[in-house]
Coordinates of C-alpha atoms and ligand atoms in Angstrom, one line a residue:
M152 CA 0.0 0.0 0.0
R153 CA 1.3 3.5 -0.9
S154 CA 0.9 6.3 1.5
V155 CA -0.4 9.7 0.2
S156 CA -1.0 13.2 1.5
I157 CA -3.1 15.8 -0.2
L158 CA -2.4 19.5 0.5
G159 CA -5.4 21.5 -0.5
A160 CA -7.7 18.5 -0.4
T161 CA -11.0 20.4 -0.3
G162 CA -10.3 22.3 -3.6
S163 CA -11.0 21.4 -7.2
I164 CA -7.7 19.5 -7.7
G165 CA -7.8 18.0 -4.2
Q166 CA -11.3 16.6 -4.8
N167 CA -10.3 15.1 -8.1
T168 CA -7.3 13.5 -6.4
I169 CA -9.6 12.1 -3.7
D170 CA -12.0 10.8 -6.4
L171 CA -9.1 8.7 -7.9
I172 CA -7.9 7.5 -4.5
A173 CA -11.4 6.6 -3.3
R174 CA -11.9 4.4 -6.5
A175 CA -8.9 2.3 -5.5
P176 CA -9.8 0.9 -2.1
G177 CA -6.9 -0.8 -0.3
A178 CA -4.3 0.7 -2.7
F179 CA -3.5 3.9 -0.7
A180 CA -3.1 4.8 2.9
V181 CA -4.0 8.5 3.5
Q182 CA -1.6 10.3 5.8
A183 CA -2.6 13.9 5.8
L184 CA -5.4 16.0 4.2
T185 CA -5.3 19.8 4.5
G186 CA -7.9 22.5 3.8
A187 CA -8.8 26.0 4.8
G188 CA -12.4 27.1 5.4
N189 CA -14.4 24.1 4.3
I190 CA -14.3 22.1 7.6
A191 CA -17.3 19.9 6.8
R192 CA -15.7 18.6 3.6
L193 CA -12.3 18.2 5.1
A194 CA -13.6 16.3 8.1
A195 CA -15.9 14.1 6.0
D196 CA -13.2 13.1 3.5
A197 CA -10.6 12.5 6.3
I198 CA -13.1 10.2 8.1
R199 CA -14.1 8.4 4.9
L200 CA -10.5 7.9 3.8
R201 CA -9.3 7.1 7.3
A202 CA -6.6 9.8 7.2
A203 CA -4.1 9.9 10.0
V204 CA -4.5 13.7 10.3
A205 CA -6.7 16.5 9.0
V206 CA -5.4 20.1 9.1
T207 CA -7.0 23.4 8.4
S208 CA -4.8 26.4 7.7
R209 CA -7.1 28.6 9.8
D210 CA -6.3 28.7 13.5
D211 CA -9.8 30.1 14.2
L212 CA -11.4 26.9 12.8
Y213 CA -9.5 24.5 15.1
P214 CA -12.5 24.0 17.5
A215 CA -14.8 23.3 14.6
L216 CA -12.5 20.8 13.1
Q217 CA -11.9 19.1 16.4
Q218 CA -15.6 18.8 16.9
A219 CA -16.2 17.5 13.4
L220 CA -13.6 14.8 14.0
A221 CA -14.5 13.8 17.5
G222 CA -14.5 10.1 18.1
S223 CA -13.3 9.4 14.5
G224 CA -9.7 8.6 15.3
V225 CA -8.5 11.3 12.9
Q226 CA -6.1 13.7 14.5
A227 CA -7.0 17.5 14.1
A228 CA -4.5 20.3 13.7
A229 CA -4.7 24.0 12.6
G230 CA -2.6 26.9 11.4
A231 CA 0.0 27.5 8.6
A232 CA 2.7 25.8 10.6
A233 CA 0.5 22.7 11.0
V234 CA 0.0 22.5 7.3
A235 CA 3.8 22.6 6.7
E236 CA 4.2 20.0 9.4
A237 CA 1.6 17.7 7.7
A238 CA 3.6 18.1 4.5
S239 CA 6.7 16.9 6.3
R240 CA 5.1 13.7 7.5
P241 CA 6.5 10.7 5.6
A242 CA 4.2 9.8 2.6
D243 CA 5.2 8.1 -0.6
W244 CA 3.3 10.7 -2.7
T245 CA 2.1 14.2 -1.9
M246 CA -0.3 16.3 -3.9
S247 CA 0.4 20.0 -3.8
A248 CA -3.0 21.6 -4.5
I249 CA -3.1 24.6 -2.3
V250 CA -4.0 27.8 -4.3
G251 CA -1.5 30.7 -4.4
A252 CA 1.9 31.4 -2.8
A253 CA 0.6 29.7 0.4
G254 CA 1.4 26.4 -1.4
L255 CA 5.2 27.1 -1.6
A256 CA 6.3 26.4 2.0
P257 CA 4.4 23.1 2.4
G258 CA 5.7 21.9 -1.0
L259 CA 9.3 22.7 0.1
Q260 CA 8.8 20.5 3.2
V261 CA 8.0 17.6 0.9
L262 CA 11.2 18.2 -1.1
E263 CA 13.2 18.6 2.1
R264 CA 12.4 15.1 3.1
G265 CA 13.2 13.8 -0.4
G266 CA 9.6 12.9 -1.2
T267 CA 7.6 12.8 -4.4
L268 CA 5.7 16.0 -5.0
A269 CA 2.8 16.0 -7.5
L270 CA 2.8 19.7 -8.3
A271 CA -0.5 21.3 -9.2
N272 CA 0.4 24.5 -7.3
K273 CA 2.0 26.5 -10.2
E274 CA 3.0 29.3 -7.9
T275 CA 5.7 27.1 -6.4
L276 CA 7.8 27.2 -9.6
V277 CA 6.7 30.8 -10.6
T278 CA 7.8 32.3 -7.3
A279 CA 10.8 30.1 -6.5
G280 CA 11.7 27.9 -9.5
P281 CA 15.5 27.8 -9.2
L282 CA 15.4 27.3 -5.4
V283 CA 12.8 24.5 -5.7
M284 CA 14.6 22.7 -8.5
A285 CA 17.9 22.9 -6.7
L286 CA 16.4 21.6 -3.5
A287 CA 14.7 18.7 -5.3
R288 CA 18.1 17.8 -6.9
A289 CA 20.0 18.1 -3.6
R290 CA 17.5 15.9 -1.7
G291 CA 16.9 13.4 -4.4
A292 CA 13.2 14.4 -4.4
T293 CA 10.9 13.9 -7.4
I294 CA 8.6 16.6 -8.8
L295 CA 5.8 15.4 -11.1
P296 CA 3.9 18.1 -13.0
V297 CA 0.1 18.1 -12.6
D298 CA -0.9 21.3 -14.5
S299 CA -2.4 19.7 -17.6
E300 CA -0.1 21.5 -20.0
H301 CA 3.0 20.5 -18.1
S302 CA 1.8 17.0 -17.6
A303 CA 1.3 16.9 -21.4
I304 CA 4.8 18.2 -22.1
F305 CA 6.2 15.7 -19.5
Q306 CA 4.4 12.8 -21.2
A307 CA 5.4 13.9 -24.8
L308 CA 9.0 14.1 -23.7
Q309 CA 9.2 10.5 -22.3
G310 CA 12.0 8.7 -24.1
E311 CA 13.0 11.8 -26.1
D312 CA 16.3 13.6 -26.1
V313 CA 15.6 17.1 -24.6
A314 CA 18.5 18.5 -26.6
S315 CA 16.4 17.9 -29.8
V316 CA 13.5 20.1 -28.5
E317 CA 13.1 23.1 -30.7
R318 CA 9.9 24.6 -29.3
V319 CA 7.3 24.0 -26.6
I320 CA 3.8 25.0 -27.4
I321 CA 1.3 25.5 -24.6
T322 CA -2.4 25.6 -25.6
A323 CA -4.9 28.0 -24.1
S324 CA -8.7 27.9 -24.3
G325 CA -8.8 31.7 -24.4
G326 CA -11.0 31.8 -21.4
A327 CA -14.4 33.3 -20.9
F328 CA -13.9 36.4 -23.0
R329 CA -12.0 35.1 -26.0
D330 CA -14.9 36.0 -28.4
W331 CA -15.9 39.3 -26.7
P332 CA -15.3 42.6 -28.5
L333 CA -12.2 44.2 -27.0
E334 CA -14.0 47.3 -25.8
R335 CA -16.5 45.2 -23.8
L336 CA -13.8 43.7 -21.7
K337 CA -13.5 46.5 -19.2
T338 CA -17.2 45.9 -18.2
A339 CA -16.6 42.2 -17.5
T340 CA -18.2 41.2 -14.2
L341 CA -16.9 38.7 -11.6
A342 CA -19.7 36.2 -12.5
Q343 CA -18.8 36.4 -16.2
A344 CA -15.1 36.0 -15.5
S345 CA -15.8 33.0 -13.2
T346 CA -17.1 30.7 -15.9
H347 CA -14.8 28.6 -18.0
P348 CA -15.7 27.4 -21.5
N349 CA -14.2 23.9 -21.0
W350 CA -12.7 23.2 -17.6
A351 CA -14.4 23.1 -14.1
M352 CA -11.8 24.6 -11.7
G353 CA -11.4 26.8 -8.6
Q354 CA -12.7 30.3 -9.0
R355 CA -9.3 32.0 -8.9
I356 CA -7.7 29.9 -11.7
T357 CA -10.9 30.3 -13.8
I358 CA -10.6 34.1 -13.6
D359 CA -6.9 33.8 -14.4
S360 CA -7.9 31.8 -17.5
A361 CA -10.1 34.7 -18.7
S362 CA -7.2 37.2 -18.3
M363 CA -4.6 34.6 -19.3
F364 CA -2.6 35.3 -16.2
N365 CA -3.0 31.6 -15.8
K366 CA -1.2 31.0 -19.1
A367 CA 1.5 33.6 -18.0
L368 CA 2.1 31.6 -14.9
E369 CA 2.3 28.4 -16.9
L370 CA 4.9 29.8 -19.3
I371 CA 7.1 30.7 -16.3
E372 CA 6.3 27.3 -14.8
A373 CA 7.4 25.5 -18.0
R374 CA 10.5 27.6 -18.2
E375 CA 11.5 26.6 -14.7
F376 CA 10.5 22.9 -14.7
F377 CA 11.8 21.9 -18.1
G378 CA 14.5 24.5 -18.4
T379 CA 13.1 25.7 -21.7
S380 CA 14.5 29.0 -22.8
P381 CA 11.8 31.7 -23.2
E382 CA 12.3 32.1 -27.0
R383 CA 11.4 28.5 -27.4
L384 CA 8.1 28.8 -25.6
E385 CA 4.9 29.6 -27.5
V386 CA 1.2 30.0 -26.6
I387 CA -1.6 29.1 -29.1
I388 CA -5.3 29.5 -28.5
H389 CA -7.1 26.2 -29.0
P390 CA -10.8 26.7 -28.1
E391 CA -11.6 22.9 -27.8
S392 CA -9.0 22.3 -25.0
L393 CA -8.3 18.8 -26.3
I394 CA -4.6 19.3 -27.2
H395 CA -2.9 20.4 -24.0
A396 CA 0.6 21.0 -25.3
L397 CA 2.9 20.2 -28.3
I398 CA 6.6 19.6 -28.5
G399 CA 8.4 20.6 -31.7
F400 CA 11.5 18.6 -32.4
A401 CA 14.6 19.4 -34.4
D402 CA 13.4 17.2 -37.3
G403 CA 10.2 19.3 -37.6
A404 CA 7.9 16.7 -36.0
L405 CA 5.3 18.0 -33.5
M406 CA 4.3 15.6 -30.7
A407 CA 0.9 16.6 -29.3
H408 CA -0.8 15.4 -26.2
V409 CA -4.5 14.9 -26.8
G410 CA -7.0 14.1 -24.1
P411 CA -10.3 15.2 -22.5
P412 CA -10.4 18.3 -20.4
D413 CA -10.5 16.4 -17.1
M414 CA -7.8 17.0 -14.5
R415 CA -8.1 13.4 -13.3
H416 CA -6.0 12.5 -16.3
A417 CA -3.0 14.6 -15.3
I418 CA -3.5 13.8 -11.6
G419 CA -3.8 10.1 -12.4
Y420 CA -0.7 10.1 -14.6
A421 CA 1.3 11.6 -11.7
L422 CA -0.3 9.2 -9.2
H423 CA 0.7 6.1 -11.1
W424 CA 3.9 7.4 -12.8
P425 CA 6.0 5.8 -14.2
Q426 CA 3.2 3.4 -15.1
R427 CA 0.0 4.2 -17.0
R428 CA -3.1 2.8 -15.4
A429 CA -6.7 2.8 -16.5
L430 CA -8.4 6.1 -15.5
P431 CA -12.1 7.0 -15.3
V432 CA -11.9 9.7 -17.9
A433 CA -14.0 10.0 -21.1
R434 CA -12.5 8.5 -24.3
L435 CA -12.4 11.0 -27.1
D436 CA -14.6 10.3 -30.2
L437 CA -12.6 12.0 -32.9
A438 CA -15.2 11.6 -35.6
A439 CA -17.7 13.4 -33.3
I440 CA -15.2 16.1 -32.5
G441 CA -14.6 16.6 -36.3
K442 CA -12.0 19.3 -36.1
L443 CA -9.6 21.1 -33.9
T444 CA -8.9 24.8 -34.3
F445 CA -6.1 27.2 -33.4
R446 CA -5.5 30.9 -33.4
A447 CA -2.8 33.2 -32.3
P448 CA -3.4 35.1 -29.0
D449 CA -4.1 38.8 -29.4
P450 CA -1.6 40.7 -27.3
A451 CA -4.1 43.6 -26.8
R452 CA -6.7 41.2 -25.3
Y453 CA -4.1 39.3 -23.2
P454 CA -1.5 41.7 -21.8
A455 CA -0.6 39.1 -19.2
L456 CA 1.4 37.2 -21.8
A457 CA 3.8 40.0 -22.6
L458 CA 4.3 40.4 -18.8
A459 CA 5.3 36.7 -18.6
W460 CA 8.0 37.1 -21.2
Q461 CA 9.2 40.3 -19.4
V462 CA 9.4 38.3 -16.1
M463 CA 11.2 35.4 -17.8
A464 CA 13.8 37.8 -19.3
A465 CA 14.4 39.5 -15.9
G466 CA 14.5 36.3 -13.9
G467 CA 15.6 36.3 -10.3
L468 CA 12.9 37.5 -7.9
S469 CA 10.6 38.9 -10.6
G470 CA 8.5 35.8 -10.7
A471 CA 7.7 36.2 -6.9
A472 CA 6.8 39.8 -7.5
F473 CA 4.7 39.0 -10.5
N474 CA 2.7 36.3 -8.7
A475 CA 2.1 38.3 -5.6
A476 CA 1.0 41.4 -7.6
K477 CA -1.3 39.2 -9.6
E478 CA -2.8 37.6 -6.5
R479 CA -3.6 41.0 -5.0
A480 CA -4.9 42.3 -8.3
L481 CA -7.2 39.3 -8.5
D482 CA -8.3 39.9 -4.9
G483 CA -9.1 43.5 -5.9
F484 CA -11.2 42.3 -8.9
I485 CA -13.0 39.7 -6.8
A486 CA -13.8 42.4 -4.2
G487 CA -15.1 44.7 -6.9
Q488 CA -12.4 47.3 -6.3
I489 CA -11.0 47.3 -9.8
G490 CA -12.1 46.3 -13.2
F491 CA -11.1 43.2 -15.2
L492 CA -8.5 45.1 -17.4
D493 CA -7.1 46.9 -14.3
M494 CA -5.6 43.6 -13.1
A495 CA -2.8 43.7 -15.8
R496 CA -2.3 47.4 -15.1
V497 CA -1.7 46.7 -11.4
V498 CA 0.8 44.0 -12.1
D499 CA 2.6 46.0 -14.8
A500 CA 2.9 49.0 -12.3
V501 CA 4.3 46.7 -9.6
L502 CA 6.9 45.2 -11.8
D503 CA 7.9 48.7 -13.1
T504 CA 8.4 50.2 -9.6
M505 CA 10.0 47.2 -8.1
S506 CA 12.4 46.5 -10.9
S507 CA 13.8 50.0 -10.8
Q508 CA 14.0 50.0 -6.9
Q509 CA 14.4 46.5 -5.7
G510 CA 16.9 44.6 -7.8
L511 CA 14.3 42.1 -8.9
Q512 CA 16.8 40.4 -11.3
N513 CA 18.9 39.2 -8.3
A514 CA 18.6 35.5 -7.6
A515 CA 16.7 34.4 -4.5
T516 CA 19.0 32.7 -2.0
S517 CA 16.3 31.6 0.5
L518 CA 12.6 31.3 1.1
D519 CA 12.9 34.5 3.1
D520 CA 14.0 36.5 0.0
I521 CA 11.0 35.2 -1.8
M522 CA 8.6 35.9 1.0
Q523 CA 10.0 39.4 1.4
T524 CA 9.6 40.2 -2.3
D525 CA 6.1 38.7 -2.1
R526 CA 5.1 41.0 0.8
L527 CA 6.5 44.1 -0.8
A528 CA 4.8 43.3 -4.1
R529 CA 1.5 43.0 -2.3
I530 CA 2.0 46.4 -0.7
R531 CA 2.9 47.9 -4.1
A532 CA -0.1 46.3 -5.7
D533 CA -2.4 47.7 -3.0
E534 CA -1.0 51.2 -3.7
A535 CA -1.6 50.7 -7.5
I536 CA -5.2 49.6 -6.7
A537 CA -5.7 52.6 -4.6
R538 CA -4.4 54.9 -7.4
I539 CA -6.8 53.3 -9.9
R540 CA -9.7 53.9 -7.5
E541 CA -8.9 57.6 -6.9
Ligands
NAD281 P1 -9.3 25.7 -5.2 O1 -9.5 27.1 -4.8 O2 -10.4 24.9 -5.7 O3 -8.7 24.9 -3.9 C1 -7.6 25.5 -3.2 C2 -7.3 24.6 -1.9 O4 -6.3 25.3 -1.2 C3 -8.4 24.3 -1.0 O5 -8.3 23.1 -0.4 C4 -8.2 25.4 0.1 O6 -8.8 25.0 1.3 C5 -6.7 25.5 0.2 N1 -6.3 26.8 0.6 C6 -6.7 28.0 0.2 N2 -6.0 29.0 0.8 C7 -5.1 28.4 1.6 C8 -4.1 28.8 2.5 N3 -3.8 30.1 2.7 N4 -3.3 27.9 3.2 C9 -3.6 26.6 3.0 N5 -4.5 26.1 2.2 C10 -5.3 27.0 1.5 O7 -8.1 25.7 -6.2 P2 -7.8 24.7 -7.4 O8 -8.5 25.1 -8.6 O9 -7.9 23.3 -6.9 O10 -6.2 25.0 -7.7 C11 -5.2 24.6 -6.8 C12 -3.8 24.8 -7.4 O11 -3.7 24.0 -8.6 C13 -3.7 26.2 -7.9 O12 -2.3 26.6 -7.8 C14 -4.0 26.2 -9.4 O13 -3.4 27.1 -10.2 C15 -3.5 24.8 -9.7 N6 -4.2 24.2 -10.9 C16 -5.5 23.9 -10.8 C17 -6.2 23.3 -11.9 C18 -7.6 23.0 -11.8 O14 -8.2 22.3 -12.7 N7 -8.4 23.4 -10.8 C19 -5.4 23.0 -13.0 C20 -4.1 23.2 -13.0 C21 -3.4 23.8 -12.0
MG282 MG1 -3.1 24.5 -16.9

């Protein structure tokens, strides 16, 4: 039996992971499940899967979690330190599915103990790529990509010589507003931005798909994980979301990964890697699909993409600043403080001020460097939001 832990168990990726684990009774022993505000779901899953420990990141919800787990034999814990502690418990496989920069520290705990980290939390590599990859190498830890595009790249690269890779093409659905007239975008509401044409995901990543900040994060994530240089990375809009990524090789061949838009494919691949096992995902009926279409992304509609290449060129701490500014801008949009198009303006302004004042191109030497840049970028983003609201 393999032991597994799920960080961010109550979210969209976490629940899809639990679905796969619950379908294989007796195959997995669950160590830790972590969540935040949804205590009922966290406790119910911990009891159902007989987890050793259930942890909420919220100190204030400790009594509620204790009460929900009373008499079940599942241990309760609370607070950010308890989440990191849960990550450090020995488990053969750990899913990193916390949303945002909060996922970084627990993921590092898994790498510290030389564990296998299934990485859905893209912010880990965006904020701290070089540190994370160096730590994994030093500790003999394994990172398996779970973001669908990165899982697709990883799968298409199996058995290939990375030296013969000419280009890596990441597909994008184009999000909720891909067909909207440009001038209408500034009126986009929270509800409109929170619906995705093809994927069912958490609210934050769904909005990031509409703005393509999600694709921007994924470009940086690919750069860090696969070591692909920025000029070899491309984004193509593919509204059907059936091809998740393509690799272009030196001989002109393109290897595409095709599959249904169901995260259980990428999660299941990471769960069973290096084997392939049967997964409960739909089988594509190509004749019914008929055709696959592609178009180039419009830079005016998706300013986040140019920001990603700017961040990749600058390197160092700019990924941490970019992500933190994006998280605050997204908070501001969700709270109704700024409009949809203002999010890119906020991030652009933060990168501008911080790169002239803060030496963003310097490499991070520790988690502290990253957290300090993250905090500062959030302050700068709040200032930019306040200026927009004046
Ligand atoms: P979600 O919002 O549905 O779930 C987030 C999880 O993180 C929840 O369990 C929540 O309790 C927990 N959490 C939130 N704030 C926390 C905090 N401060 N400390 C500890 N835990 C906290 O998000 P999701 O859509 O499942 O995405 C999770 C991660 O996976 C994100 O980084 C996202 O970009 C990435 N990802 C998601 C998908 C998808 O299909 N949903 C696809 C690719 C990558
Ligand atoms: Mg993705």
